[in-house]
Coordinates of C-alpha atoms and ligand atoms in Angstrom, one line a residue:
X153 CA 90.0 98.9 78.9
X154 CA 88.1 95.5 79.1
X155 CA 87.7 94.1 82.4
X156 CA 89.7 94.6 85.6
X157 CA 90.6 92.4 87.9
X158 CA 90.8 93.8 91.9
X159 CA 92.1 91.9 95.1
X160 CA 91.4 93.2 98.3
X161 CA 88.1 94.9 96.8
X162 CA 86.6 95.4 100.5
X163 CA 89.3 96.9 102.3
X164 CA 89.9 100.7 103.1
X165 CA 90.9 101.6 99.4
X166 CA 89.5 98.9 97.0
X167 CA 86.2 100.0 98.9
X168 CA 86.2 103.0 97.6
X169 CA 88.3 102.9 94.1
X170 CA 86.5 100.0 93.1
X171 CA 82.9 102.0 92.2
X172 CA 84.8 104.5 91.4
X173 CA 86.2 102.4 88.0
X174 CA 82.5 101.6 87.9
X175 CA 81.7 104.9 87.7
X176 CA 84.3 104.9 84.6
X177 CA 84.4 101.7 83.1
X178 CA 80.9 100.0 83.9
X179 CA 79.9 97.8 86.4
X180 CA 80.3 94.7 84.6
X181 CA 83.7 95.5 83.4
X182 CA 85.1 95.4 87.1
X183 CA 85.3 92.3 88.9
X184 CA 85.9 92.8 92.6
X185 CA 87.2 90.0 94.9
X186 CA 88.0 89.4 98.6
X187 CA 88.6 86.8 100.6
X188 CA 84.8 86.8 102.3
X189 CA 82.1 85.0 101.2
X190 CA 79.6 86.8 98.7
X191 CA 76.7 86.2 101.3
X192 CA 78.7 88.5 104.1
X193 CA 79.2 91.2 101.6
X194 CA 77.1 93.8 100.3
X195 CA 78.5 95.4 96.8
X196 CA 76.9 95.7 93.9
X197 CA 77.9 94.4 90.6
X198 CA 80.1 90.9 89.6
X199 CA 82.3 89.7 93.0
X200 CA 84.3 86.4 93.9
X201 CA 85.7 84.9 96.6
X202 CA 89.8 85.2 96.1
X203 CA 91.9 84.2 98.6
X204 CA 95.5 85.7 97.2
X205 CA 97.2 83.1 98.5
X206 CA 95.3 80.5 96.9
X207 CA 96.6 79.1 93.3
X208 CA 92.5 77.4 92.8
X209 CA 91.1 80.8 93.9
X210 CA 93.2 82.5 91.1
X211 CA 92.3 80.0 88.4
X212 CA 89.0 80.1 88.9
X213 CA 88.8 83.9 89.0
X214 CA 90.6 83.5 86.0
X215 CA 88.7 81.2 83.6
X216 CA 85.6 83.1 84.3
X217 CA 86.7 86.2 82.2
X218 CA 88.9 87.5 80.0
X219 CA 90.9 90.7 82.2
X220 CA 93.4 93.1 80.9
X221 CA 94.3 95.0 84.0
X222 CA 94.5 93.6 87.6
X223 CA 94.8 96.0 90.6
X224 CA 96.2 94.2 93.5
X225 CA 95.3 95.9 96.3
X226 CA 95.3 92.6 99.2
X227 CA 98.1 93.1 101.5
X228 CA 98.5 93.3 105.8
X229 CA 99.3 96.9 107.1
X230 CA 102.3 97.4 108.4
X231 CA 101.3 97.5 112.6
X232 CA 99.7 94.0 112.3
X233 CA 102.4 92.9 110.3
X234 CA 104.8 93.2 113.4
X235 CA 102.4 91.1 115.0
X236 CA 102.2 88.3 112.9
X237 CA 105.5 89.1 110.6
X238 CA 105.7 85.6 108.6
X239 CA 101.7 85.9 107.6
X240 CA 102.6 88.6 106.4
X241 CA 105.4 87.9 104.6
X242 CA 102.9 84.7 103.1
X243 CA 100.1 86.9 102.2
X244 CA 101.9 89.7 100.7
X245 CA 104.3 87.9 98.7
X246 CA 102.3 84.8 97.8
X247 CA 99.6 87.0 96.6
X248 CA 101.7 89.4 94.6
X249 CA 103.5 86.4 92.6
X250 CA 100.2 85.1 91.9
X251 CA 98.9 88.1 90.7
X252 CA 102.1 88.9 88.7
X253 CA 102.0 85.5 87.1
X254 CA 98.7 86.0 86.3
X255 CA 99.4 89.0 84.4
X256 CA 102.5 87.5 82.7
X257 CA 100.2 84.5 81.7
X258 CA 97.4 86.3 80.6
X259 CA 99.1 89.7 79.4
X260 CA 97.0 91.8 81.5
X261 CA 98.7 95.3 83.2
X262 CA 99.5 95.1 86.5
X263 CA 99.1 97.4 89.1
X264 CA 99.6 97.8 93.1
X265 CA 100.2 100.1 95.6
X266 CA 103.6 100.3 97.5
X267 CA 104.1 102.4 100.9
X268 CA 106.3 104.5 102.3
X269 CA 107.1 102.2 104.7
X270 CA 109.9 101.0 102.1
X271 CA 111.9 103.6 103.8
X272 CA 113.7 103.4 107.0
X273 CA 117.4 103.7 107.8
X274 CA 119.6 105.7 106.0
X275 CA 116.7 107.3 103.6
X276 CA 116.7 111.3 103.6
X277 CA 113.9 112.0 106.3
X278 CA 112.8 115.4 103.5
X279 CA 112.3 115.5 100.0
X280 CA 112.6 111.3 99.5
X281 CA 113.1 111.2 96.3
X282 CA 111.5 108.2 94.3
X283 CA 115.0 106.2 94.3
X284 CA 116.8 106.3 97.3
X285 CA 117.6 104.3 99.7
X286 CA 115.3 101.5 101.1
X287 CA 116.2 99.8 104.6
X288 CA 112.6 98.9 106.3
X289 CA 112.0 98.1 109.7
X290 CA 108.7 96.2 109.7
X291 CA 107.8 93.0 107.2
X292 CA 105.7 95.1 105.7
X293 CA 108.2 97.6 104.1
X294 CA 110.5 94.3 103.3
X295 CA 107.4 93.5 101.3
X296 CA 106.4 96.5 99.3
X297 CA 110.0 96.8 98.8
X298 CA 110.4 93.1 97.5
X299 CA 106.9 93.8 95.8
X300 CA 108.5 97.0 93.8
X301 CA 111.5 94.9 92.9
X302 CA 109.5 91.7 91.5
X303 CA 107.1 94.4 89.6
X304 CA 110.9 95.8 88.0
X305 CA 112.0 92.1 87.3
X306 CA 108.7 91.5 85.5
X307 CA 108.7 94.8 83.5
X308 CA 112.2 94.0 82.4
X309 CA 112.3 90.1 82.0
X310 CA 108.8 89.7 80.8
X311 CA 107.6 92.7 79.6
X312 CA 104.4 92.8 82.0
X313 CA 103.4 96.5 82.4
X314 CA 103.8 96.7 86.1
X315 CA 102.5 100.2 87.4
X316 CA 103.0 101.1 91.2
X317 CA 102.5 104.1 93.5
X318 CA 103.9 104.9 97.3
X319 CA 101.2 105.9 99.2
X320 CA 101.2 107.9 102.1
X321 CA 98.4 107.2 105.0
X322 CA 95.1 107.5 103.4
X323 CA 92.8 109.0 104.8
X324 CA 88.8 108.2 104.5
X325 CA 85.6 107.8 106.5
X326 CA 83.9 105.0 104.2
X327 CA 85.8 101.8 105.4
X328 CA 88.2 102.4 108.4
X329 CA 91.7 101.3 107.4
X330 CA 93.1 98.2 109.4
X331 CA 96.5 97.7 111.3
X332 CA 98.6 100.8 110.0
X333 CA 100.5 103.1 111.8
X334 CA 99.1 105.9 109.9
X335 CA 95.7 104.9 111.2
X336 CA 95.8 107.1 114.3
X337 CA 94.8 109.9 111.6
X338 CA 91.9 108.5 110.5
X339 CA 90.8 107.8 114.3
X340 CA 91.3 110.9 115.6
X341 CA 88.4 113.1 113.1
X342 CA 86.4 110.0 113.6
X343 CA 86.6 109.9 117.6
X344 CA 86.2 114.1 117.7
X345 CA 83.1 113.3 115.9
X346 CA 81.9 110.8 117.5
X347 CA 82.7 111.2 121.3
X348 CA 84.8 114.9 120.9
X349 CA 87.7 113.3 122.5
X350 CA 91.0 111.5 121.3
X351 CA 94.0 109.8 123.0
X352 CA 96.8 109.5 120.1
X353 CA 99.7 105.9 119.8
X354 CA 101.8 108.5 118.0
X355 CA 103.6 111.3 119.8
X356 CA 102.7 114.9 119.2
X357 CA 105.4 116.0 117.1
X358 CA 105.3 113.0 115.1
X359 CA 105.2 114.4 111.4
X360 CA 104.0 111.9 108.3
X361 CA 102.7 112.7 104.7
X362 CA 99.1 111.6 104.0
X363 CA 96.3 112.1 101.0
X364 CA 92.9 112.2 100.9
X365 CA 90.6 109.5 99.4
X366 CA 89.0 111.1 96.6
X367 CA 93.5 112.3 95.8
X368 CA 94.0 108.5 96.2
X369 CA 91.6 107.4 93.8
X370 CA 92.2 109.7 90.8
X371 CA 96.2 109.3 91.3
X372 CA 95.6 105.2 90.9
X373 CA 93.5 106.2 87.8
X374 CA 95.8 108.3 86.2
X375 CA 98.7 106.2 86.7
X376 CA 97.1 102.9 85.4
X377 CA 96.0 105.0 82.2
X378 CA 99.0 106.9 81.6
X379 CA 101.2 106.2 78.1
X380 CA 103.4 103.5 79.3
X381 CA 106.6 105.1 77.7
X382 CA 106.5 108.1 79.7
X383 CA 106.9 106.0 83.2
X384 CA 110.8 106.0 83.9
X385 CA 110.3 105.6 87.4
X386 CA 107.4 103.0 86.9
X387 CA 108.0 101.1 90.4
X388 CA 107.4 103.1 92.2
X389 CA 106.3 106.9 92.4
X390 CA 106.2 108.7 95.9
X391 CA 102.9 110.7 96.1
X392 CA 101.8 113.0 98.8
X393 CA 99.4 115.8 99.4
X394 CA 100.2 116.9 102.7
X395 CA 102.2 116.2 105.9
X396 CA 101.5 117.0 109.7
X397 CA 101.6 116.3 113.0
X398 CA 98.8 114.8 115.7
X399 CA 99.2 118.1 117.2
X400 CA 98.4 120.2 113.8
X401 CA 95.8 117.4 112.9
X402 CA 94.5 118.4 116.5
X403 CA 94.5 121.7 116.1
X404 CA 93.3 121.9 112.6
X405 CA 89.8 119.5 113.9
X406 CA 89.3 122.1 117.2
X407 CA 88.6 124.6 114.1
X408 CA 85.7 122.9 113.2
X409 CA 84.6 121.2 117.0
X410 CA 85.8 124.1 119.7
X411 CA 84.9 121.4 122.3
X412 CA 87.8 118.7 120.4
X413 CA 90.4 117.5 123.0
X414 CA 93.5 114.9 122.5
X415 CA 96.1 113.5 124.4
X416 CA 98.9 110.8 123.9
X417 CA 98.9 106.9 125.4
X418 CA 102.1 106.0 122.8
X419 CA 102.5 103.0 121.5
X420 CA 106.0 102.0 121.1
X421 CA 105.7 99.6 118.6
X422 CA 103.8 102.4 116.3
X423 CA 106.3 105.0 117.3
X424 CA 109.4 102.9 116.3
X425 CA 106.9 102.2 112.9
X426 CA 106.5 105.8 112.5
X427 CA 109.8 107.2 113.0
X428 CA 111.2 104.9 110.9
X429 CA 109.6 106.7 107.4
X430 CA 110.3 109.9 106.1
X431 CA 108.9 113.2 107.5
X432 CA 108.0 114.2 103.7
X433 CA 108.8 112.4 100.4
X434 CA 108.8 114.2 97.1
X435 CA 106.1 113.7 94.8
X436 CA 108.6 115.6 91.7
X437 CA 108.8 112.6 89.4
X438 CA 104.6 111.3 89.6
X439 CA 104.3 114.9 88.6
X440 CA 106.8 114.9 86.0
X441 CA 106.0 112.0 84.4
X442 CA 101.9 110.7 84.7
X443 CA 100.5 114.7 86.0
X444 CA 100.1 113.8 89.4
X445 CA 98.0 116.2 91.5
X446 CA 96.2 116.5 94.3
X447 CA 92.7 119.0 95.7
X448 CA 92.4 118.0 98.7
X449 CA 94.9 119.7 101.9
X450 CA 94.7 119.3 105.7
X451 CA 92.4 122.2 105.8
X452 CA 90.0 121.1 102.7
X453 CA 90.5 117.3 103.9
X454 CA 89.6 117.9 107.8
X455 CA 86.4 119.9 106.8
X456 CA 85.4 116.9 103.9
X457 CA 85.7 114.9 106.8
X458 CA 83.9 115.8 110.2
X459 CA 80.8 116.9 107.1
X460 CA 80.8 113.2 105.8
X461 CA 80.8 112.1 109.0
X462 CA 78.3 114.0 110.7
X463 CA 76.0 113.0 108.1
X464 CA 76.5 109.8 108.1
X465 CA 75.9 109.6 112.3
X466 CA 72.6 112.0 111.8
X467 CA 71.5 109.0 109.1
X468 CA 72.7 105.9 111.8
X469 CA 69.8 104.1 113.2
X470 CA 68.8 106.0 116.5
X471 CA 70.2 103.4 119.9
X472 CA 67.4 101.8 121.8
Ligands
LIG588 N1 99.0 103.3 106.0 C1 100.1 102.4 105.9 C2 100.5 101.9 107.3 O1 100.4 102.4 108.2 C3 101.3 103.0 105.3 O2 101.4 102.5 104.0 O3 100.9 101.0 107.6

C-alpha cells in the first residue's frame, strides 16, 4: 500500500482504526480527514479539513498526494438520521459519490462500512444471510443500502475495487459513538462505571449483534487486504461477534460491579429502529471468503471494557 485516504477520521471508528493503519503502514502513509478544523483536533501525523460533501474539499485533499486506497468512513447514524432524514440523505450520498469518483478517477480501492440497518421488513430476523432482502425503515438503511448498490455499480461498470462490510453496533470506550440505536450498549458499561446506574431507550428483551473495537478494526484490515478475486459477495459481508440483550448486557456488567443497576425509559423512535434489524445475521460468507474472525465475546468484551475504563477515570484530572 501507498497512502490511504480516510473520511470521518475522528468519529467513533476512524478514531481508533486510523492509528491502527499507522501502526501498519506508517504515519505518513495515512492521511486522516474530518470536517473540523486542524486547530480543534488533536491527532498526530498528516490531517485535512474534508467536508464530504464538498467537491473543493475533495480536490484539494486530492492534489496534495498521490492515494491508492480510500476508507470512507463519514456518514450520520441511523437515530439522528430520523431526525434530520434529508441531511442525511445529503451527507451520506453526496459524500459516497465523491469518494467513489475519486477512486474511479484516481484508481485508488475503495472501501466503507455498511450496517445492518439495510435490513428491515421482510428480512429473516436469524441467520441473515449476506443477500437477502433489504427494506429499511430509517434514511440511514436507504443509504447504506443505496451506498452497497453504487459500490456494485462501480465494481462492475468501472472496475473500481469497492470493498464493504455490515457492521453490527460497535462497541468502544475511546470516542463515544454518535446518534445510533445501538448506542445504548456503549452507554450502559460506561454509565455502571461511571455513576453504577443505567436507565436503557431499548427494551429489555431487545436482542442485536454487536463487535468489539479491537474485532472491528482487524476485520476492516483484512478485508481491504484480502485477494480481490476471492470476494464474491464484495458489497457487502455481514459480520458479527456476538448478540444480546440490555438485560444480558446488564447482567453480564453486575458480574464485574455487584452494585450495577438498570432500568428502561424507551424511546420509541429507537425501538421501532431497533426492531426493525435482524436479531442475528450470519457472518458464513466473511468467513468463507476473506477469514473473518473475531476474539473478543460479551464476556471477554464487558471485562476489556469496565478495565479501560476505570483506568482511564483513575487517570482524569481530579474535580475541584
Ligand atoms: N450502530 C449503528 C446505529 O445504530 C448501526 O450501524 O445506528
Amino acid at each position: 500500500m501507498t497512502k490511504i485516504l480516510v473520511t470521518g477520521s475522528l468519529g467513533q471508528i476512524g478514531s481508533e482504526l486510523v492509528p491502527a493503519l499507522r501502526a501498519r503502514y506508517g504515519v505518513e502513509k495515512v492521511v486522516a480527514t474530518d470536517i473540523r478544523p486542524p486547530e480543534e483536533v488533536t491527532i498526530d501525523g498528516p490531517y485535512a479539513v474534508l467536508n464530504v460533501t464538498e467537491a473543493n474539499d475533495w480536490e484539494e485533499v486530492l492534489a496534495k498526494d498521490q492515494f491508492d486506497t480510500i476508507i470512507h468512513l463519514a456518514a450520520i447514524l441511523s437515530a439522528r438520521g430520523e431526525m434530520k432524514p434529508l441531511q442525511t440523505w445529503d451527507i451520506n450520498m453526496t459524500g459516497t459519490m465523491h469518494a467513489l469518483e475519486a477512486a474511479r478517477a484516481y484508481g485508488m480501492k475503495i472501501f466503507a462500512p455498511s450496517s445492518i440497518a439495510v435490513f428491515g421488513m421482510g428480512t429473516p430476523k436469524t441467520m441473515t444471510p449476506s443477500y437477502t432482502v433489504m427494506r429499511p425503515q430509517t434514511m440511514y438503511g436507504v443509504t447504506k443500502v443505496a451506498m452497497e448498490l453504487l459500490f456494485d455499480y462501480y465494481y462492475h461498470k468501472f472496475g473500481v475495487d469497492t470493498r464493504s462490510l455490515r457492521f453490527p453496533g460497535i462497541i468502544s470506550y475511546r470516542t463515544p459513538p454518535g446518534g445510533g440505536t445501538t448506542d445504548y450498549a456503549v452507554e450502559m458499561i460506561r454509565e455502571a462505571v461511571k455513576r453504577g446506574h443505567y436507565t436503557s431507550f431499548v427494551g429489555p428483551e431487545t436482542q442485536l449483534d454487536f463487535m468489539y473495537m479491537p474485532d472491528a478494526i482487524s476485520a476492516m484490515i483484512a478485508l481491504i487486504e484480502a485477494e480481490s478475486d476471492r470476494l464474491k459477495h464484495r458489497n457487502a459481508y455481514n459480520v458479527t461477534a456476538m448478540r444480546f440483550t440490555p438485560e444480558m448486557l446488564g447482567r453480564e456488567i453486575k458480574r464485574h460491579l455487584p452494585d450495577f443497576t438498570w432500568d428502561y425509559a424507551v424511546d420509541p423512535l429507537r425501538q421501532r429502529i431497533a426492531d426493525s434489524w435482524p436479531d442475528a445475521v450470519d457472518p458464513a460468507d466473511a468467513v468463507a471468503e476473506w477469514g473473518f474472525k473475531t476474539s473478543y465475546d460479551l464476556s471477554r468484551m464487558v471485562e476489556d471494557m469496565i478495565r479501560a475504563l476505570k483506568t482511564s477515570q483513575e487517570h482524569a484530572p481530579a474535580h475541584m
